[in-house]
mmCIF file of C-alpha atoms in Angstrom:
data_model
loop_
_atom_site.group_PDB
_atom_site.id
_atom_site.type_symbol
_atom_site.label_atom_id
_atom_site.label_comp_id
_atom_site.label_asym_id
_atom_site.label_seq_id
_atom_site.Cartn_x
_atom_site.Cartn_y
_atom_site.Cartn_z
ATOM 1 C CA UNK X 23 -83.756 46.815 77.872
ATOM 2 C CA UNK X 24 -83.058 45.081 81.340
ATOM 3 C CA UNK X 25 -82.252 46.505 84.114
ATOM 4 C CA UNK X 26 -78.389 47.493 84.644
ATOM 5 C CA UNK X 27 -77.834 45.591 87.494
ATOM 6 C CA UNK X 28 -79.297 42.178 85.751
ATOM 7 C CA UNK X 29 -75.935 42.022 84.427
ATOM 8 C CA UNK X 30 -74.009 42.194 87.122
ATOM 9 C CA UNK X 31 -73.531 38.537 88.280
ATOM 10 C CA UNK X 32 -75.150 36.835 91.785
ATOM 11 C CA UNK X 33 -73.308 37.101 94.490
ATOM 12 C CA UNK X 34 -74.037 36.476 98.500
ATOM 13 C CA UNK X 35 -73.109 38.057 101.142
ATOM 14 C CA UNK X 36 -71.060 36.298 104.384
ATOM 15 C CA UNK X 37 -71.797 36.693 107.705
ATOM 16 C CA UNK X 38 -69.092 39.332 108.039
ATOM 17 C CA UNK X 39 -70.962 41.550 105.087
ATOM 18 C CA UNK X 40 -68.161 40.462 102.116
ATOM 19 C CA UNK X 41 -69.989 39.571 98.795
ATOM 20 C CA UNK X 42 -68.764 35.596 97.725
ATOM 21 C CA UNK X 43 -69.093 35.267 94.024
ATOM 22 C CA UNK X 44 -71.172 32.610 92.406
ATOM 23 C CA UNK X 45 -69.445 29.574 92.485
ATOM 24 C CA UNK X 46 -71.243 28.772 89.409
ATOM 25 C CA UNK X 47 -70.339 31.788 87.573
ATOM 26 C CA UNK X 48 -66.838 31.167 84.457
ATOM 27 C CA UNK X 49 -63.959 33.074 85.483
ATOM 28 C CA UNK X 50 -63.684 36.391 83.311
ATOM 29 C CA UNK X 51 -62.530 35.702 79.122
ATOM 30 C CA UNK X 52 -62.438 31.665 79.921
ATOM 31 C CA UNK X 53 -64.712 29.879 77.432
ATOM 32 C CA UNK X 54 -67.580 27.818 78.010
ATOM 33 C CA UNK X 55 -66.615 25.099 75.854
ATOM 34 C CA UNK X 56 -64.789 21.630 77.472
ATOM 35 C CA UNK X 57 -61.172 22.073 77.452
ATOM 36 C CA UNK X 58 -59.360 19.185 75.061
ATOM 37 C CA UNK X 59 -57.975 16.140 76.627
ATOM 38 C CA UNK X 60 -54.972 16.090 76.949
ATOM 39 C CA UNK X 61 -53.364 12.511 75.480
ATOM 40 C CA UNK X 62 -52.274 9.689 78.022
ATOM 41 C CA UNK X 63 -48.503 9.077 78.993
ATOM 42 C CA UNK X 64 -48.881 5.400 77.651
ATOM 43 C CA UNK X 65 -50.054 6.629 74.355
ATOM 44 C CA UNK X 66 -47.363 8.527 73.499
ATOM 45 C CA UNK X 67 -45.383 5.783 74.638
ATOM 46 C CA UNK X 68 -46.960 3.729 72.539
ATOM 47 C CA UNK X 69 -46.747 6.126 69.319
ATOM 48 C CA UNK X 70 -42.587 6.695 69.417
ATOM 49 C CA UNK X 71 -42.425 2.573 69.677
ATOM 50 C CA UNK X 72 -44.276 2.821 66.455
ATOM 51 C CA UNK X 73 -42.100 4.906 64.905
ATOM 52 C CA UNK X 74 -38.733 3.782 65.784
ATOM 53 C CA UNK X 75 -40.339 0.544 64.636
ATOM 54 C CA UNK X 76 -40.915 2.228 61.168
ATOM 55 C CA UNK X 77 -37.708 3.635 61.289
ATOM 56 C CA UNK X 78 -35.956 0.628 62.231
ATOM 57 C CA UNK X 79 -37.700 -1.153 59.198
ATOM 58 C CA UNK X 80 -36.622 1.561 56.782
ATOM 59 C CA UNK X 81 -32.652 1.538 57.912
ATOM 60 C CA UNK X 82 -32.868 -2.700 57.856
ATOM 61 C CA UNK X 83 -34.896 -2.051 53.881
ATOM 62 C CA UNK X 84 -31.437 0.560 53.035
ATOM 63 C CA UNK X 85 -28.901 -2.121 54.625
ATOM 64 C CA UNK X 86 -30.106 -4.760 52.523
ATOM 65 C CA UNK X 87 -30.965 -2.880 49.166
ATOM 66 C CA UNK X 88 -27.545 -1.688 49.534
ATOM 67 C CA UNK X 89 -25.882 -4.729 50.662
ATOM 68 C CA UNK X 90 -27.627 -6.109 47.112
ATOM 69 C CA UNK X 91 -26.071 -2.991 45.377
ATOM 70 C CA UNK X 92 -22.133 -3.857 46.818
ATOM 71 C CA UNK X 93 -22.846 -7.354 45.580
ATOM 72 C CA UNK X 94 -23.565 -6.947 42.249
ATOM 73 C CA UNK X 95 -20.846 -4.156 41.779
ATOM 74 C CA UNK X 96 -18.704 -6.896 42.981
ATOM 75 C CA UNK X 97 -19.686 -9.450 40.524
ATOM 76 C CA UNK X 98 -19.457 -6.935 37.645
ATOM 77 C CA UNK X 99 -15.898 -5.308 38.976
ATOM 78 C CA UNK X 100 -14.881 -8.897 39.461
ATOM 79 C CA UNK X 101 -16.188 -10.140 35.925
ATOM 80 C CA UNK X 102 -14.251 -6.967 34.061
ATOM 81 C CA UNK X 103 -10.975 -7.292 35.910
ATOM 82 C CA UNK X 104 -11.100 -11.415 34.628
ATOM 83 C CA UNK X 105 -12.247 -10.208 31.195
ATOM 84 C CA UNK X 106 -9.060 -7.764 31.301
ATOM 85 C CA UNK X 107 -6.705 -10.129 33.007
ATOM 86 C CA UNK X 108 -7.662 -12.534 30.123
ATOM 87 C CA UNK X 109 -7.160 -10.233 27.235
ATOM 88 C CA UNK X 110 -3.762 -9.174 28.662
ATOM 89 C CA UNK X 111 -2.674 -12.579 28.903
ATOM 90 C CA UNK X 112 -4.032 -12.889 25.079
ATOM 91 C CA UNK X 113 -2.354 -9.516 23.646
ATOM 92 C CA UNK X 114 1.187 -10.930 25.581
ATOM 93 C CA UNK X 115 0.782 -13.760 23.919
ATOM 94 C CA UNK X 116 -0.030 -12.339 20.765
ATOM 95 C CA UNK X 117 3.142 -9.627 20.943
ATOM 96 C CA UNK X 118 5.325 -12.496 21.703
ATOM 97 C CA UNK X 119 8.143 -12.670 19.411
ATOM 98 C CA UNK X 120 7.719 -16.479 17.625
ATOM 99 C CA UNK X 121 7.981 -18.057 14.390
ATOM 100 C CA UNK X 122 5.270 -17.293 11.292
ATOM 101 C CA UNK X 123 3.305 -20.652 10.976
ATOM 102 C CA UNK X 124 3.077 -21.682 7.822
ATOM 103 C CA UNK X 125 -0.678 -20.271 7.513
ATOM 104 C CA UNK X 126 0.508 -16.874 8.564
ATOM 105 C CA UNK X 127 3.606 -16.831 5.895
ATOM 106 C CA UNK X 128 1.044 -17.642 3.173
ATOM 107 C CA UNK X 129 -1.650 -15.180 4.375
ATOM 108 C CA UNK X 130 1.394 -12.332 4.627
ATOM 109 C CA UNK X 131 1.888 -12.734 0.970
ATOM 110 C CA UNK X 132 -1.543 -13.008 -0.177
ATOM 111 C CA UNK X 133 -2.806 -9.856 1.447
ATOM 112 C CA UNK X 134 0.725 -8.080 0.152
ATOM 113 C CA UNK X 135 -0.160 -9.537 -3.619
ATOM 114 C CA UNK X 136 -3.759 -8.347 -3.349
ATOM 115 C CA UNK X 137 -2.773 -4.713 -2.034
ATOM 116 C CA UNK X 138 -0.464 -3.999 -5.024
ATOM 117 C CA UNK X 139 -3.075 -2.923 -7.882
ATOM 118 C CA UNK X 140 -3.800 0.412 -4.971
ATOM 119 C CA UNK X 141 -0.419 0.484 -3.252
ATOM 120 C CA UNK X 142 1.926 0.622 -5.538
ATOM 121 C CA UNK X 143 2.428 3.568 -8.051
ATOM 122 C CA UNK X 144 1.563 3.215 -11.267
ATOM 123 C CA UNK X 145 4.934 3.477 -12.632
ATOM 124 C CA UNK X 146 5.434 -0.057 -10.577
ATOM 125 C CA UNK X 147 2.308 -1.570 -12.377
ATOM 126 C CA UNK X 148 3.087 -0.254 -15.388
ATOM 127 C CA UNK X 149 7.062 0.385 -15.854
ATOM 128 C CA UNK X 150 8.489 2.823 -18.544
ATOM 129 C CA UNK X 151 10.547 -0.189 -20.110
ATOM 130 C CA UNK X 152 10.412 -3.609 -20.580
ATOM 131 C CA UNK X 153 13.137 -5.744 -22.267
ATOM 132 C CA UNK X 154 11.947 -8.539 -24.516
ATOM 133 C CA UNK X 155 13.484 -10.460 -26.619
ATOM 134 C CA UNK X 156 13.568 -9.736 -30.676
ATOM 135 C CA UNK X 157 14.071 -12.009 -33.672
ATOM 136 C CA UNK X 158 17.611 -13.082 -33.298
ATOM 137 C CA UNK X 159 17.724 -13.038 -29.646
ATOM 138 C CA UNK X 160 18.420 -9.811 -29.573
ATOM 139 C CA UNK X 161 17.898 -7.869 -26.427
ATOM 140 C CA UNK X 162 15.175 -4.606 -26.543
ATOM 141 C CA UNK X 163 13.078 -2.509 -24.587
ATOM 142 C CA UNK X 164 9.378 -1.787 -25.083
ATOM 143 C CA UNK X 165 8.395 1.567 -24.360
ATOM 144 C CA UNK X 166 5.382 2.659 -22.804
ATOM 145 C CA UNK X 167 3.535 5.516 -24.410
ATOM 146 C CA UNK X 168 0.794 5.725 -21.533
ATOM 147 C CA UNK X 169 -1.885 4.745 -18.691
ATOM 148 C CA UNK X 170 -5.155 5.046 -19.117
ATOM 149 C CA UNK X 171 -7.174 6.043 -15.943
ATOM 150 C CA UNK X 172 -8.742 2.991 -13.719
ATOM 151 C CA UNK X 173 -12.093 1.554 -15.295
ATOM 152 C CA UNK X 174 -14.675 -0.565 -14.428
ATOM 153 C CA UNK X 175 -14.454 -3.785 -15.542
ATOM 154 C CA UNK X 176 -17.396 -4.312 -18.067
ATOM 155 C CA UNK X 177 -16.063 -0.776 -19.685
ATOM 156 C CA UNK X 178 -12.351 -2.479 -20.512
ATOM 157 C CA UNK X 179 -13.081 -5.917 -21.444
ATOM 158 C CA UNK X 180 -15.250 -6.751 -24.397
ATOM 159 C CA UNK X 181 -19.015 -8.347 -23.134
ATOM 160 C CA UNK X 182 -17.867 -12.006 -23.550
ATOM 161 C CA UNK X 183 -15.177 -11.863 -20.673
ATOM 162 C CA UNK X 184 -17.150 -8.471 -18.977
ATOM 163 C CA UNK X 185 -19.975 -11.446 -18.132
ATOM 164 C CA UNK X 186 -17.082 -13.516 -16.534
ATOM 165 C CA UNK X 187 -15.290 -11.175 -14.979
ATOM 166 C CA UNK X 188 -18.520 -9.667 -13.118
ATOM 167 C CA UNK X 189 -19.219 -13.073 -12.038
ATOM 168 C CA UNK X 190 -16.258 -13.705 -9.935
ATOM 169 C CA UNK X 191 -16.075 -10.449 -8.830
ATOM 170 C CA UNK X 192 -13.729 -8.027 -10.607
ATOM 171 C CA UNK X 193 -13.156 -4.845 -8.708
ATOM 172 C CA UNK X 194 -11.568 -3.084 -11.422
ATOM 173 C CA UNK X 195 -9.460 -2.903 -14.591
ATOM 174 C CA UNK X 196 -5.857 -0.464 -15.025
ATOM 175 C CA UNK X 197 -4.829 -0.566 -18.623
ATOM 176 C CA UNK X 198 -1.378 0.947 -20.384
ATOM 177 C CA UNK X 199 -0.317 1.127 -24.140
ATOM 178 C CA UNK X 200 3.397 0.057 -25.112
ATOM 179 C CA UNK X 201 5.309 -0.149 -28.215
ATOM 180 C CA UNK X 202 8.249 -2.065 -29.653
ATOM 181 C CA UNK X 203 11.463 -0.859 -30.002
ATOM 182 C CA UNK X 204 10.637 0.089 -33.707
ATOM 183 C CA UNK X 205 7.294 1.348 -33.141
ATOM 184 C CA UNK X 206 5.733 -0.922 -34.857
ATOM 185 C CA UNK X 207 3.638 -2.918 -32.464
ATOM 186 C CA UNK X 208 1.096 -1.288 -30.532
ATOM 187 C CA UNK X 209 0.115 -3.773 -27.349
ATOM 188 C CA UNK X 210 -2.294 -2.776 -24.917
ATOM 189 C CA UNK X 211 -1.974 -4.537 -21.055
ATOM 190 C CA UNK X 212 -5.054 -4.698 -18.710
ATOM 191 C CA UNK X 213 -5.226 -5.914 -15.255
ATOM 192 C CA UNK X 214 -8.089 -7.085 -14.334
ATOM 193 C CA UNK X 215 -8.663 -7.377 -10.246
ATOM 194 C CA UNK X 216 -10.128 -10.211 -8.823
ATOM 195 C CA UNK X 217 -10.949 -10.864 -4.815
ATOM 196 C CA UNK X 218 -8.598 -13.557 -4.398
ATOM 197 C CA UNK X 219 -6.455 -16.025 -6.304
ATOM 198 C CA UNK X 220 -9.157 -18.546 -6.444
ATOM 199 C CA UNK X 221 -11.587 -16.163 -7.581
ATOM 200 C CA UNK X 222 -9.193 -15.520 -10.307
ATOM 201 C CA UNK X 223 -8.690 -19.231 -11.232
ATOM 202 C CA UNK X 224 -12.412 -19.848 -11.251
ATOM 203 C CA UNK X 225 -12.671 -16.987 -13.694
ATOM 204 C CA UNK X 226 -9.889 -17.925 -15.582
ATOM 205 C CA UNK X 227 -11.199 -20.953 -16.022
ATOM 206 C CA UNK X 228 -14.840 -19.478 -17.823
ATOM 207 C CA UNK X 229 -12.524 -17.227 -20.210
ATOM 208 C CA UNK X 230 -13.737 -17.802 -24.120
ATOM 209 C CA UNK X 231 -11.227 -19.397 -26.779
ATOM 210 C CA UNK X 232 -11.190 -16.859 -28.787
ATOM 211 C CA UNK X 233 -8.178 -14.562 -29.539
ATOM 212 C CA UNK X 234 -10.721 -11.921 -30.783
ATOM 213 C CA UNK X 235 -11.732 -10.775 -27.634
ATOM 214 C CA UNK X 236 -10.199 -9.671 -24.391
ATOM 215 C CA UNK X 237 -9.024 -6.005 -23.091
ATOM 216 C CA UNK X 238 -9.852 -3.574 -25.701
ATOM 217 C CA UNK X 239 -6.862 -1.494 -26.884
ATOM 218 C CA UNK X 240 -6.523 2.123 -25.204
ATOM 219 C CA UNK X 241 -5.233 4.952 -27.506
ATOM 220 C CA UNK X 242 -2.954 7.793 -27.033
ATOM 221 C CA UNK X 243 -3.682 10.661 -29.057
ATOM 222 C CA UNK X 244 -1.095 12.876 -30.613
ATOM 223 C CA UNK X 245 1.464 9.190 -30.660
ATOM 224 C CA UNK X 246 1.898 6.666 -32.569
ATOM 225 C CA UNK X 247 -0.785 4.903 -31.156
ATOM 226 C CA UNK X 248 -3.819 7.326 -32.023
ATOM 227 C CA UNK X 249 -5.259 4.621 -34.809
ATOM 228 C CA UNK X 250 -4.695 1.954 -32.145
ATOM 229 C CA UNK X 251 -8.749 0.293 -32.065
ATOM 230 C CA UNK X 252 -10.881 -2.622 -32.129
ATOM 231 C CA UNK X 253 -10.762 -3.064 -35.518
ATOM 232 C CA UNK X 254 -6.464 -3.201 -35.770
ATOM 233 C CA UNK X 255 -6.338 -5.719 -33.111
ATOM 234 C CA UNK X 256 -4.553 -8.643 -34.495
ATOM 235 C CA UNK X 257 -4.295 -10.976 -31.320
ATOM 236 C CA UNK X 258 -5.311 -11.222 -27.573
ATOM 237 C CA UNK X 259 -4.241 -13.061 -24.800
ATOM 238 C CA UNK X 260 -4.190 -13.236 -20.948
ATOM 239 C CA UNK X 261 -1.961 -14.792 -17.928
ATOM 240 C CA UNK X 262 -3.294 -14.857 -14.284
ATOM 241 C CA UNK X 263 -0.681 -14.228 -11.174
ATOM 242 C CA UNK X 264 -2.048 -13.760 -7.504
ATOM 243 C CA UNK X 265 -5.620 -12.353 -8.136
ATOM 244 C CA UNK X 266 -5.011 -10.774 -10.935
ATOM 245 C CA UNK X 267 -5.666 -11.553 -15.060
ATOM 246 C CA UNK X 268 -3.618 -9.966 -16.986
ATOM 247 C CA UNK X 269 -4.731 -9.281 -20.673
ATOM 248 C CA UNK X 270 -2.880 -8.632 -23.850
ATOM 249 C CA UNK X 271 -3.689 -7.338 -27.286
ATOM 250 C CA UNK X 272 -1.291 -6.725 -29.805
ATOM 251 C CA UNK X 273 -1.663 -4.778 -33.234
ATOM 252 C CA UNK X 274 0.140 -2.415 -35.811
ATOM 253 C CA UNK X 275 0.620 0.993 -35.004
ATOM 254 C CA UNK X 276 -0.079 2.092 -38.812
ATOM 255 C CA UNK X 277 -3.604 1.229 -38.651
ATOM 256 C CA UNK X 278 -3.596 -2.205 -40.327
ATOM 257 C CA UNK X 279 -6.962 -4.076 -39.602
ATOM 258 C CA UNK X 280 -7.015 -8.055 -38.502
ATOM 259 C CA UNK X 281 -8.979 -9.013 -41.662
ATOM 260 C CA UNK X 282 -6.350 -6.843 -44.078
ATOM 261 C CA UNK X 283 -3.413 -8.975 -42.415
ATOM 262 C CA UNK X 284 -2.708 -12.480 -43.999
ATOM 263 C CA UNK X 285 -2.689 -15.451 -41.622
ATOM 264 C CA UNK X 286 0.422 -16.610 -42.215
ATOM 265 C CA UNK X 287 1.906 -12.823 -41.391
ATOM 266 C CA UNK X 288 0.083 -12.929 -38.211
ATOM 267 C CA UNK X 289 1.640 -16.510 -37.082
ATOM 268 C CA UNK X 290 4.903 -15.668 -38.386
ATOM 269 C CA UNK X 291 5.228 -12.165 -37.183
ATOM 270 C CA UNK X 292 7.478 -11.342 -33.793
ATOM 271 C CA UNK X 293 4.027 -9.258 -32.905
ATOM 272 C CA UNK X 294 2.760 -11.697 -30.250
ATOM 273 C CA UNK X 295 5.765 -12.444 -28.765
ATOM 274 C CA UNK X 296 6.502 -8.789 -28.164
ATOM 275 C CA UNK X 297 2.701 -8.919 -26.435
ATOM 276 C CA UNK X 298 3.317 -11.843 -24.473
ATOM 277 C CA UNK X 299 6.370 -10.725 -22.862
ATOM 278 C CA UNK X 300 5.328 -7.489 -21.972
ATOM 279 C CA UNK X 301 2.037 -8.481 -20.309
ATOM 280 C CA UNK X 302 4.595 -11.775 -18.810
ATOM 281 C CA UNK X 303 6.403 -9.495 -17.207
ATOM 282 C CA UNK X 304 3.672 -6.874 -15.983
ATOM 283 C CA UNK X 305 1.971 -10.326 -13.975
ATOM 284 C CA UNK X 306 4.777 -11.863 -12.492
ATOM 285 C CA UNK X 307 6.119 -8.128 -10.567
ATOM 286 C CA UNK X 308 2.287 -8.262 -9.485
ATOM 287 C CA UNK X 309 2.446 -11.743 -8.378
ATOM 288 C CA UNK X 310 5.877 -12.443 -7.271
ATOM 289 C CA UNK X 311 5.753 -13.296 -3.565
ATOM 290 C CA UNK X 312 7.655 -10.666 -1.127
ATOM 291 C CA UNK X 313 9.673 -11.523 1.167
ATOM 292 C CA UNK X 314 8.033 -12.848 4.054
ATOM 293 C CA UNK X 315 9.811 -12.252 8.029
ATOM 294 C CA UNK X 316 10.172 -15.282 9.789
ATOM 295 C CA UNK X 317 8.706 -14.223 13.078
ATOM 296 C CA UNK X 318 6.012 -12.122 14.176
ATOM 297 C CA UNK X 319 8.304 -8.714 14.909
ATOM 298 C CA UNK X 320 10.746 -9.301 12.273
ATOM 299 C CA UNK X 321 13.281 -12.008 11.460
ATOM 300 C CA UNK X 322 14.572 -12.380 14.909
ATOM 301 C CA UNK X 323 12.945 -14.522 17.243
#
């Protein structure tokens, strides 16, 4: 190992006998690497113009993107407020009190025609009594014994007028069973719903000639209707009112067949006009136009 005093650093000695220390020799715990520069004045300068630059750049970007932002909402806020200025001026005009044109009147009572088959009871379809008018003029009711439950229309019809009536349409058919005043007639009415009143005169108009076929008779049991079928119909028939068809079949309650009846029994009888009153009268309550207001909020304008 060295000597001791190899560590101990140089010095020299002045005149006056004081040791001077090496001016070579690192001041005690400083490091012997270069100390960092330290960065120029005009550097930094230049660094904090570079930044409010950026800055500057970023707040102009915002101004703009929301300047773009304000203009748009304007355009929209400005499009909705015409859009409701418009429809207000429409719904006043709309609510104001005027006369029904002649269109509206007629499309009033359609759509109040075409509601009736749902809105009305059935005791309005199908009233307890109907008058009619007997041999002699004389004045009696027909009686009904019952309603059957709404069917489809292919299930109430027989298939020569089911084929027609799905053709144009038909929504439904609602059936009842009357009698005569005696009880001897048996006449089944079915209404048979169409879309609309032309729907029901293009239908009307692809009906078979044949008074064979048409609604097929409904039956009540435990009346005097229970042997009320197919095979006792005598006669069939239908009217149209509105968009409706309104069928008719007509036979004897004490289970008489068509081919057991003579001809001239059938002509002769008061059986079909019994039929074709009741089912007359059934179609013209359904058709018979209400009474229409002549403005738009009532009959004062």
């Amino acid at each position: 190992m060295p000597p001791e005093q190899s560590r101990i650093p140089q010095t020299a000695r002045t005149p006056s006998g004081l040791r001077r220390a090496n001016p070579r020799a690192l001041p005690l715990g400083a490091s012997a690497r270069r100390a960092r520069a330290r960065p120029w004045t005009a550097s930094r300068g230049r660094a904090a113009a570079a930044q409010a630059a950026r800055e500057r750049a970023e707040l102009e970007r915002g101004i703009r993107l929301r300047s773009l932002y304000l203009t748009i909402m304007g355009v929209v806020l400005a499009v909705a407020a015409v859009n409701v200025l418009l429809g207000s001026v429409g719904l006043i005009q709309e609510n104001k009190v005027r006369p029904l044109t002649e269109a509206e009147r007629a499309r009033y009572v359609a759509e109040d025609v075409a509601r009736r088959w749902r809105a009305w009871p059935a005791g309005m379809v199908f009233p307890e009594e109907l008058p009619y008018t007997a041999l002699g003029r004389a004045q009696q009711y027909a009686r009904r014994v019952g309603i059957a439950p709404e069917a489809a229309c292919a299930a109430a019809v027989d298939a020569p007028v089911a084929s027609v009536l799905r053709k144009h349409g038909c929504q439904a058919v609602l059936r009842a069973t009357y009698v005569d005043q005696t009880s001897t007639f048996a006449v089944t009415v079915g209404v048979a719903v169409l879309p609309s009143e032309q729907a029901r005169a293009d239908a009307a108009g692809e009906l078979p000639v044949d008074d064979r076929v048409g609604v097929r008779p409904v039956a009540f049991p435990g009346t005097v209707t229970d042997t009320f079928g197919a095979a006792q119909r005598q006669r069939t028939g239908w009217v149209g009112a509105g968009p409706y068809i309104v069928f008719s079949t007509v036979g004897y309650t004490d289970g008489r067949t068509r081919a057991s009846v003579p001809l001239e029994e059938q002509v002769n009888s008061e059986m079909w006009p019994v039929a074709e009153t009741v089912a007359g009268r059934i179609a013209r309550a359904l058709g018979e136009p209400p009474d229409v207001p002549r403005c738009t909020q009532g009959n004062v304008c």
